[in-house]
Short mmCIF file of C-alpha atoms and ligand atoms in Angstrom, two decimals:
data_model
loop_
_atom_site.label_atom_id
_atom_site.label_comp_id
_atom_site.label_asym_id
_atom_site.label_seq_id
_atom_site.Cartn_x
_atom_site.Cartn_y
_atom_site.Cartn_z
CA MET P 1 9.59 -7.99 10.85
CA ILE P 2 9.58 -4.54 9.27
CA VAL P 3 12.52 -3.53 11.48
CA ILE P 4 14.52 -6.51 10.23
CA VAL P 5 13.69 -5.59 6.64
CA GLY P 6 14.80 -2.02 7.35
CA VAL P 7 18.09 -3.17 8.87
CA ILE P 8 18.73 -5.51 5.92
CA ALA P 9 18.02 -2.62 3.50
CA LEU P 10 20.48 -0.42 5.38
CA VAL P 11 23.18 -3.10 5.41
CA VAL P 12 22.73 -3.85 1.69
CA ALA P 13 22.78 -0.12 0.86
CA SER P 14 25.91 0.37 2.99
CA ILE P 15 27.66 -2.53 1.21
CA ALA P 16 26.68 -1.13 -2.20
CA ILE P 17 27.99 2.31 -1.24
CA ALA P 18 31.23 0.84 0.17
CA VAL P 19 31.80 -1.18 -3.02
CA ALA P 20 31.12 1.90 -5.17
CA ILE P 21 33.59 4.00 -3.16
CA PHE P 22 36.22 1.23 -3.27
CA VAL P 23 35.88 0.73 -7.05
CA GLY P 24 35.85 4.49 -7.57
CA SER P 25 39.01 5.05 -5.55
CA ARG P 26 40.87 2.31 -7.47
CA ALA P 27 39.71 3.66 -10.85
CA ARG P 28 41.05 7.12 -10.03
CA LYS P 29 44.58 5.78 -9.53
CA ALA P 30 44.58 4.31 -13.03
CA VAL P 31 43.71 7.65 -14.66
CA PRO P 32 46.52 9.56 -16.44
CA ASN P 33 47.45 12.90 -14.84
CA GLY P 34 46.08 15.08 -17.65
CA ASN P 35 42.50 14.59 -16.52
CA ALA P 36 43.20 14.92 -12.81
CA VAL P 37 41.15 18.10 -12.35
CA VAL P 38 38.11 16.71 -14.16
CA TYR P 39 38.22 13.54 -12.11
CA ARG P 40 38.69 15.44 -8.88
CA VAL P 41 35.58 17.55 -9.61
CA ARG P 42 33.64 14.44 -10.51
CA ALA P 43 34.77 12.68 -7.35
CA TYR P 44 33.76 15.72 -5.32
CA TYR P 45 30.22 15.70 -6.70
CA ALA P 46 29.95 11.94 -6.47
CA THR P 47 30.98 12.04 -2.81
CA LEU P 48 28.49 14.84 -2.19
CA LEU P 49 25.75 12.82 -3.89
CA ILE P 50 26.54 9.67 -1.91
CA ALA P 51 26.73 11.59 1.36
CA THR P 52 23.36 13.22 0.65
CA PHE P 53 21.88 9.84 -0.26
CA VAL P 54 23.13 8.23 2.95
CA VAL P 55 21.81 11.07 5.12
CA VAL P 56 18.42 11.07 3.38
CA LEU P 57 18.25 7.27 3.64
CA PHE P 58 18.92 7.24 7.37
CA VAL P 59 16.56 10.11 8.10
CA THR P 60 13.63 8.85 6.00
CA LEU P 61 13.80 5.09 6.49
CA GLY P 62 12.34 5.36 9.97
CA HIS P 63 9.34 7.22 8.57
CA VAL P 64 8.19 4.69 5.98
CA PRO P 65 4.40 4.56 6.29
CA TYR P 66 4.00 0.79 6.00
CA ASN P 67 4.52 0.24 9.68
CA ALA P 68 2.40 3.11 10.98
CA TYR P 69 -0.63 1.00 11.90
CA ALA P 70 1.09 -2.31 12.57
CA ASP P 71 0.03 -2.35 16.22
CA VAL P 72 -3.49 -1.02 15.66
CA LYS P 73 -6.25 -3.61 15.59
CA PRO P 74 -8.40 -2.91 12.54
CA THR P 75 -12.17 -2.70 12.62
CA LYS P 76 -13.27 -5.92 10.93
CA ILE P 77 -16.12 -6.18 8.47
CA ASP P 78 -17.13 -9.54 7.00
CA VAL P 79 -18.21 -9.21 3.39
CA THR P 80 -20.05 -11.86 1.41
CA GLY P 81 -21.00 -11.37 -2.21
CA ARG P 82 -23.76 -13.44 -3.74
CA MET P 83 -25.98 -13.27 -6.78
CA TRP P 84 -27.01 -10.46 -6.49
CA SER P 85 -26.36 -8.65 -3.27
CA TRP P 86 -23.67 -7.76 -0.76
CA GLU P 87 -23.78 -8.76 2.87
CA LEU P 88 -21.67 -6.61 5.20
CA LYS P 89 -21.36 -7.69 8.81
CA GLY P 90 -19.68 -5.64 11.54
CA SER P 91 -19.22 -6.60 15.16
CA LYS P 92 -22.56 -5.00 16.09
CA PRO P 93 -25.92 -5.75 14.48
CA GLY P 94 -27.56 -3.08 12.36
CA ALA P 95 -26.11 -0.62 9.88
CA VAL P 96 -22.39 -0.94 9.28
CA VAL P 97 -20.46 2.00 10.72
CA VAL P 98 -16.68 2.21 10.62
CA PRO P 99 -14.29 4.84 11.99
CA SER P 100 -12.35 7.30 9.87
CA GLY P 101 -8.60 7.74 10.29
CA ALA P 102 -8.11 4.16 11.54
CA PRO P 103 -7.58 0.91 9.66
CA VAL P 104 -10.66 -1.04 8.59
CA GLU P 105 -10.28 -4.61 7.36
CA PHE P 106 -12.80 -6.06 4.93
CA ASP P 107 -12.71 -9.86 4.85
CA VAL P 108 -14.19 -10.46 1.44
CA THR P 109 -15.55 -13.73 0.11
CA SER P 110 -18.31 -15.02 -2.15
CA ALA P 111 -21.14 -17.49 -1.63
CA ASP P 112 -21.38 -18.47 -5.29
CA VAL P 113 -19.40 -17.02 -8.20
CA ASN P 114 -16.65 -14.42 -8.54
CA HIS P 115 -17.67 -10.86 -7.75
CA GLY P 116 -15.67 -7.64 -7.67
CA PHE P 117 -15.83 -5.79 -4.36
CA GLY P 118 -15.42 -2.07 -5.05
CA ILE P 119 -15.68 0.74 -2.49
CA TYR P 120 -16.70 4.21 -3.70
CA ASP P 121 -16.29 7.40 -1.67
CA PRO P 122 -19.15 9.93 -1.27
CA GLN P 123 -17.98 11.69 -4.46
CA GLY P 124 -18.31 8.46 -6.43
CA HIS P 125 -14.61 7.72 -6.80
CA LEU P 126 -13.44 4.13 -6.57
CA ILE P 127 -11.00 4.07 -3.65
CA ALA P 128 -10.39 0.38 -3.00
CA GLN P 129 -11.23 -2.96 -4.54
CA THR P 130 -10.57 -6.67 -4.33
CA GLN P 131 -11.99 -9.91 -5.66
CA ALA P 132 -14.81 -11.73 -3.90
CA MET P 133 -14.12 -15.39 -4.62
CA PRO P 134 -15.91 -18.52 -3.41
CA GLY P 135 -13.87 -20.55 -0.93
CA TYR P 136 -11.32 -17.81 -0.39
CA THR P 137 -11.14 -14.69 1.78
CA ASN P 138 -9.39 -11.58 0.51
CA LYS P 139 -8.36 -9.09 3.17
CA LEU P 140 -8.71 -5.50 2.08
CA ARG P 141 -7.36 -2.85 4.43
CA VAL P 142 -8.56 0.72 4.04
CA ILE P 143 -8.05 3.87 6.08
CA PHE P 144 -10.91 6.24 5.34
CA GLU P 145 -9.86 9.87 5.46
CA THR P 146 -13.26 11.53 5.36
CA PRO P 147 -16.56 10.61 7.04
CA GLY P 148 -19.65 10.07 4.94
CA LYS P 149 -21.71 7.49 3.09
CA TYR P 150 -19.59 5.05 1.10
CA HIS P 151 -20.97 2.74 -1.54
CA VAL P 152 -20.16 -0.78 -2.57
CA LEU P 153 -20.63 -1.95 -6.13
CA CYS P 154 -19.80 -5.17 -7.95
CA LEU P 155 -16.94 -4.75 -10.41
CA GLU P 156 -17.19 -8.06 -12.19
CA TYR P 157 -20.02 -9.19 -14.42
CA CYS P 158 -21.63 -12.00 -12.46
CA GLY P 159 -24.95 -12.63 -14.11
CA LEU P 160 -28.21 -11.04 -15.12
CA VAL P 161 -28.69 -8.70 -12.17
CA HIS P 162 -25.00 -7.85 -11.64
CA GLN P 163 -25.77 -4.11 -11.59
CA ALA P 164 -28.08 -4.57 -8.59
CA MET P 165 -25.18 -5.56 -6.31
CA PHE P 166 -25.17 -2.34 -4.39
CA THR P 167 -24.93 -1.50 -0.72
CA GLU P 168 -23.60 1.26 1.46
CA PHE P 169 -21.99 1.86 4.82
CA THR P 170 -21.09 4.84 6.93
CA VAL P 171 -17.71 6.21 7.88
CA GLN P 172 -17.84 8.48 10.91
CU1 CUA T 201 -21.49 -9.57 -8.53
CU2 CUA T 201 -21.23 -8.49 -10.59
#
């Protein structure tokens, strides 16, 4: 799919460039001779710019990060929010442990009302979040860079003990 999108982007960009060059070359013919030097300099820089753009486009398009983990199966964690706790379930029983440097998918839902699923790194920075909604599963993909204890807090006021919706898991 991503390859098709890439090819379409290249084709569309090529058409746009071709149209620009065509229009530019026609416009130059209509210019009176007095400004010939100015227009030649401008055309030179425009051509240089377009050539640079095309080269950069072709070199970088293959390196777009979106596809980097397309073939990697993520570690799945089922998340259920309820008044007022989080339930995290991995494939193995016991404490939830996920790998660093590989995609982790949180399948987030709620057993009662809307909650906000927020993941905080060991320094206390919010690094990812999604809604926990009853009857719906939000998929949140995260690649953890550094191992450590990560915390989960609720980001949406969901009742009297909202602030108690706290849990943690380990990235190793
Ligand atoms: Cu759950 Cu706030």
